[in-house]
Amino acid sequence: MIDSSVLLTIGSVCIGFVLFVTAASGARGQWNRSLVIALFVTAVVFLTAVPLTVALTAGV
């Protein structure tokens, strides 16, 4: 059985990847600049901060 911290990390990375691709698509599609920046920042948080926090609290 997979531990819940592993599932949370995998889910966070998947969400971050989707947000990153959406932000890149929005940048090419001339979306609102503040929306694209917000999507990139949110993607970075999901790709780095959440997995790091989960790893530190799991005692890895």
C-alpha positions in Angstrom: 0.0 0.0 0.0 1.3 3.5 -0.9 1.7 5.9 2.0 -0.5 9.0 2.1 2.6 11.3 2.0 3.7 9.7 -1.3 0.2 10.1 -2.8 0.1 13.8 -1.7 3.5 14.4 -3.3 2.5 12.8 -6.5 -0.8 14.7 -6.6 0.9 17.9 -5.9 3.5 17.5 -8.7 0.7 16.5 -11.1 -1.3 19.6 -10.2 1.8 21.8 -10.5 2.6 20.4 -13.9 -0.9 21.1 -15.2 -0.8 24.7 -13.8 2.7 25.2 -15.4 1.5 24.0 -18.8 -1.7 26.2 -18.5 0.4 29.2 -17.6 2.8 28.6 -20.5 -0.2 28.3 -22.9 -1.7 31.5 -21.5 1.6 33.3 -22.0 1.6 32.2 -25.7 -2.1 33.1 -26.0 -1.6 36.6 -24.7 -3.7 36.1 -21.6 -3.8 38.7 -18.8 -0.3 39.2 -17.5 -1.2 39.0 -13.8 -3.2 35.8 -14.4 -0.2 34.1 -16.1 2.2 35.2 -13.3 -0.3 34.0 -10.7 -0.5 30.6 -12.4 3.3 30.3 -12.6 3.7 31.2 -9.0 1.1 28.7 -8.0 2.7 26.0 -10.1 6.1 26.6 -8.5 4.5 26.3 -5.1 2.8 23.0 -6.0 6.1 21.7 -7.6 8.5 22.7 -4.8 7.0 23.9 -1.5 4.3 21.2 -1.0 6.5 18.2 -1.8 9.3 19.6 0.4 6.9 20.2 3.3 5.5 16.7 3.0 9.0 15.2 2.9 10.1 17.1 6.0 7.0 16.2 8.0 7.2 12.6 6.9 10.7 12.4 8.3 12.4 11.4 5.0 
